[in-house]
C-alpha positions as semicolon CSV with decimal commas, in nm:
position;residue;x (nm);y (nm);z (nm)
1;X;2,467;-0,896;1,309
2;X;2,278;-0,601;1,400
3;X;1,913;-0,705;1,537
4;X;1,753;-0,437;1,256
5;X;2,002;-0,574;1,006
6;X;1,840;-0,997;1,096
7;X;1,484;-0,836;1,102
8;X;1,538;-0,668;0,741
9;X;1,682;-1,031;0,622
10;X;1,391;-1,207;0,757
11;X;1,166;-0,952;0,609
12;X;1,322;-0,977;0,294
13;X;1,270;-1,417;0,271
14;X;0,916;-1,362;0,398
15;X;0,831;-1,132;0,073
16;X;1,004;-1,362;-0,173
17;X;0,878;-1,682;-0,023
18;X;0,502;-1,519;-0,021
19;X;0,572;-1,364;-0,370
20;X;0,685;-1,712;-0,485
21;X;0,469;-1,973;-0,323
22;X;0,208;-1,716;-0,175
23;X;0,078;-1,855;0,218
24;X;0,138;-2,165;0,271
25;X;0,162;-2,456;0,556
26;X;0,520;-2,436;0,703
27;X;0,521;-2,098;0,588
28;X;0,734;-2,014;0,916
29;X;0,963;-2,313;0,879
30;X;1,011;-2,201;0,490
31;X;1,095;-1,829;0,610
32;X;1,345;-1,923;0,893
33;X;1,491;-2,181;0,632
34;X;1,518;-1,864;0,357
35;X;1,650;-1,629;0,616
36;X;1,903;-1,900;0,752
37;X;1,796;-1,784;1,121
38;X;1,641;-2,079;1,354
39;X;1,239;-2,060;1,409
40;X;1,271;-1,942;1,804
41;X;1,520;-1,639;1,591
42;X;1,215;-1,584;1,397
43;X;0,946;-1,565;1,629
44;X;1,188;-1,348;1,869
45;X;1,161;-1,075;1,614
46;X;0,784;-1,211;1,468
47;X;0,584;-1,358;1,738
48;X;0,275;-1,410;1,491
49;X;0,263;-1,483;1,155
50;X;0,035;-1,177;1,145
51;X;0,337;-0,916;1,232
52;X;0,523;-1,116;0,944
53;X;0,210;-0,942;0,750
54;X;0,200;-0,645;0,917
55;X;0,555;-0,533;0,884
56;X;0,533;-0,648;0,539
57;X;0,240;-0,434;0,428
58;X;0,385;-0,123;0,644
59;X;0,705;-0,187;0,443
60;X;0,549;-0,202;0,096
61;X;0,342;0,117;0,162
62;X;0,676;0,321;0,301
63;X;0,821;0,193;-0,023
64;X;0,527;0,291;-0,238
65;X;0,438;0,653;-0,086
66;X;0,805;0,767;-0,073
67;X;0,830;0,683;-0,501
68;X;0,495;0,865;-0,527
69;X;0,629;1,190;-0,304
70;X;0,938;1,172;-0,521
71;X;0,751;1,197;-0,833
72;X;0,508;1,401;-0,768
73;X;0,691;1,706;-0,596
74;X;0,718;2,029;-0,799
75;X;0,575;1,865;-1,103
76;X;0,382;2,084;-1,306
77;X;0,015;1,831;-1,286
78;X;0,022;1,746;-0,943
79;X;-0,323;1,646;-0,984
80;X;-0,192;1,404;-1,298
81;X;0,100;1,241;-1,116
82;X;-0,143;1,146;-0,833
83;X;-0,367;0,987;-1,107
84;X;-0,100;0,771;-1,234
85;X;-0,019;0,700;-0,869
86;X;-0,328;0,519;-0,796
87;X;-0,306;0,347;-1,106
88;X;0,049;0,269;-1,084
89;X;-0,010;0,099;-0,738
90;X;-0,354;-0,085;-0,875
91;X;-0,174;-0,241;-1,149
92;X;0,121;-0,329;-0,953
93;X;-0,093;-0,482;-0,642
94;X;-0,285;-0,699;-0,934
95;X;0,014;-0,808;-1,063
96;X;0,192;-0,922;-0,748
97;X;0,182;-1,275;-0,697
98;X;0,199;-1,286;-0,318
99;X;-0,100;-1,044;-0,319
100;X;-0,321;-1,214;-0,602
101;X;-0,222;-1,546;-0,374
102;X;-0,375;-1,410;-0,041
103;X;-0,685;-1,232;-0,208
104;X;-0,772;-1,553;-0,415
105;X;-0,705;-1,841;-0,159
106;X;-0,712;-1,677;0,193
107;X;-0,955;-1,433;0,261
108;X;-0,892;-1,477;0,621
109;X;-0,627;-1,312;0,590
110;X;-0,768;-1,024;0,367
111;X;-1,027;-0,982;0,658
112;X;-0,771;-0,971;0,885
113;X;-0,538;-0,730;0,739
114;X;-0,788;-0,504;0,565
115;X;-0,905;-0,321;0,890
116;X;-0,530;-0,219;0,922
117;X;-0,414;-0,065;0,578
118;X;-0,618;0,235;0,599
119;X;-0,446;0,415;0,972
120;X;-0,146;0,268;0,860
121;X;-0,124;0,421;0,497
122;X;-0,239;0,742;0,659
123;X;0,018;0,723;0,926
124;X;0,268;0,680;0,641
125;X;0,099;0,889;0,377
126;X;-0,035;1,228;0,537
127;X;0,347;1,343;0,629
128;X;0,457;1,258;0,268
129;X;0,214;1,390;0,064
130;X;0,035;1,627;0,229
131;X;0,311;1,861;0,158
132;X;0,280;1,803;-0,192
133;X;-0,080;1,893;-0,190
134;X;-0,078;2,215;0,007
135;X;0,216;2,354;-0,223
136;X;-0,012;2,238;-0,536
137;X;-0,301;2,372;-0,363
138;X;-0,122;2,716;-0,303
139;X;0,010;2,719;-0,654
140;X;-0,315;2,667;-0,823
141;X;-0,234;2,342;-0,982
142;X;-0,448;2,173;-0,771
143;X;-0,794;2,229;-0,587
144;X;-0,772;2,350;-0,239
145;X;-0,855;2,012;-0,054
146;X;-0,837;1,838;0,280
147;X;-0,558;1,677;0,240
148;X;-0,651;1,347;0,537
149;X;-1,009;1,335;0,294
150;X;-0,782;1,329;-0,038
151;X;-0,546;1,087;0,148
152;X;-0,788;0,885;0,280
153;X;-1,055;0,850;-0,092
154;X;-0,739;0,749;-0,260
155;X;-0,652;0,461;0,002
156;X;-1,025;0,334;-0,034
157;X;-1,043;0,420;-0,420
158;X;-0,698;0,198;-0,441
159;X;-0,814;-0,073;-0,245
160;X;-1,144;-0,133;-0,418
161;X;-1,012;-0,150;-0,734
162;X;-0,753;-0,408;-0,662
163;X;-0,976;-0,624;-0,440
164;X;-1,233;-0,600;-0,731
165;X;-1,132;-0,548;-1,078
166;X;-1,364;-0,516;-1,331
167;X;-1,311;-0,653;-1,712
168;X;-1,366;-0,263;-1,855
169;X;-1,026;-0,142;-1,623
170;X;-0,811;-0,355;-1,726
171;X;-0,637;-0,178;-1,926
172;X;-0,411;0,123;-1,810
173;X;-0,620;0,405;-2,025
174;X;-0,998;0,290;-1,878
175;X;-0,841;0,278;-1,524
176;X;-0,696;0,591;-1,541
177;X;-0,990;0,757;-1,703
178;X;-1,175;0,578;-1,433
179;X;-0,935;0,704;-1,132
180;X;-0,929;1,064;-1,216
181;X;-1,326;1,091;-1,239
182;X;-1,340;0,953;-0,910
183;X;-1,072;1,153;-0,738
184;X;-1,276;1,447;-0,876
185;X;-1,567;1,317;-0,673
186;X;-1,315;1,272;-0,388
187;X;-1,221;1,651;-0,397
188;X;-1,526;1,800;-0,427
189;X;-1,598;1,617;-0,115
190;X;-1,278;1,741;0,070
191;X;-1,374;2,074;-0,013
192;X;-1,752;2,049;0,133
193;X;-1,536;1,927;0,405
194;X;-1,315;2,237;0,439
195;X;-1,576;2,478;0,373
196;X;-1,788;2,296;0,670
197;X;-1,505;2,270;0,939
C-alpha cells in the first residue's frame, strides 16, 4: 500500500472514531485498531496526537472551501452564496459530534488548535475564492473588496458563531439574517482597507 494511500486510511478511522466517541483515553490505540495499522505505523505517519488534529482540520477545510468555490462560481448572488456558506459551515460545525465533543469537554484542545485555523483556512481559502470574488467584484455583483480582509472576517465571523451560539441563531433564517449584516460590516471594512493601501 501506497504510504499516501495508509495515511488517508488512518485519517479516515481518526474522523469516525472522534465523530463517534469524540477524544478519548486510548484514542491512539482505538485509531491504529480502526485503521488495522500497528501504533509505531501510526505514529510513523502521526508523531503527535496533535498532527492527527491538524491534518484533520486542514482536511475538513480543503473539503469545505472546494464545495463553497464550486457553488459559488458564476452564480448570479455571489454575495448570497457566500452567506449561505458561512451558515452552511456554522450549522454543520454545531452539528458535528466530534466537534461539539472537543469544544464541550476539552478546551485544551480548542486552545490549542484555535491559533492554527485562521493561516491555515487562508492558506486554503485565498486561492479558491479569491477568484470568485474579483470576477463578482468586476461584474458588479459584488462590492469591490480585499479579498484576504473578506477571507479573513468570514473565518473569524464562522468561528465565533460556532464556538458561541446564541439561543436567537439557532435557527437557519436568524443566522443568516445575522451573517449577511455582519459580512456587510466586513466589506465596508475591506474597502477602507483598499482605499487606504
Amino acid at each position: 500500500m501506497k504510504r499516501s494511500e495508509l495515511r488517508e486510511r488512518i485519517l479516515d478511522a481518526a474522523a469516525s472514531v472522534l465523530r463517534e466517541q469524540g477524544p478519548r483515553t486510548r484514542l491512539i490505540t482505538t485509531i491504529a485498531e480502526r485503521a488495522q495499522v500497528s501504533r509505531p505505523t501510526l505514529y510513523r505517519h502521526f508523531p503527535e496526537r496533535y498532527d492527527i488534529y491538524d491534518s484533520l482540520l486542514r482536511q475538513e477545510l480543503e473539503r469545505v472551501v472546494d464545495d463553497v468555490a464550486t457553488r459559488a462560481h458564476n452564480t448570479a448572488s455571489p454575495f448570497d452564496d457566500y452567506v449561505q456558506m458561512v451558515v452552511g459551515l456554522v450549522l454543520e460545525a454545531r452539528r458535528h459530534q466530534g466537534l461539539q465533543a472537543v469544544i464541550a469537554g476539552h478546551p485544551e484542545i480548542m486552545a490549542m488548535q484555535l491559533p492554527k485555523i485562521l493561516p491555515m483556512a487562508l492558506e486554503i481559502a485565498e486561492p479558491r475564492l479569491t477568484p470568485i470574488l474579483e470576477v463578482g467584484a468586476e461584474s458588479g455583483r459584488w462590492p469591490s473588496i480585499n479579498p484576504r480582509v473578506a477571507i479573513t472576517w468570514t473565518v473569524r465571523l464562522a468561528m465565533s458563531m460556532i464556538l458561541m451560539p446564541r439561543p436567537k441563531d439557532a435557527f437557519d433564517e436568524d443566522l443568516h439574517q445575522e451573517v449577511a449584516a455582519l459580512l456587510h460590516v466586513a466589506t465596508k471594512i475591506s474597502r477602507t482597507e483598499v482605499l487606504s493601501d
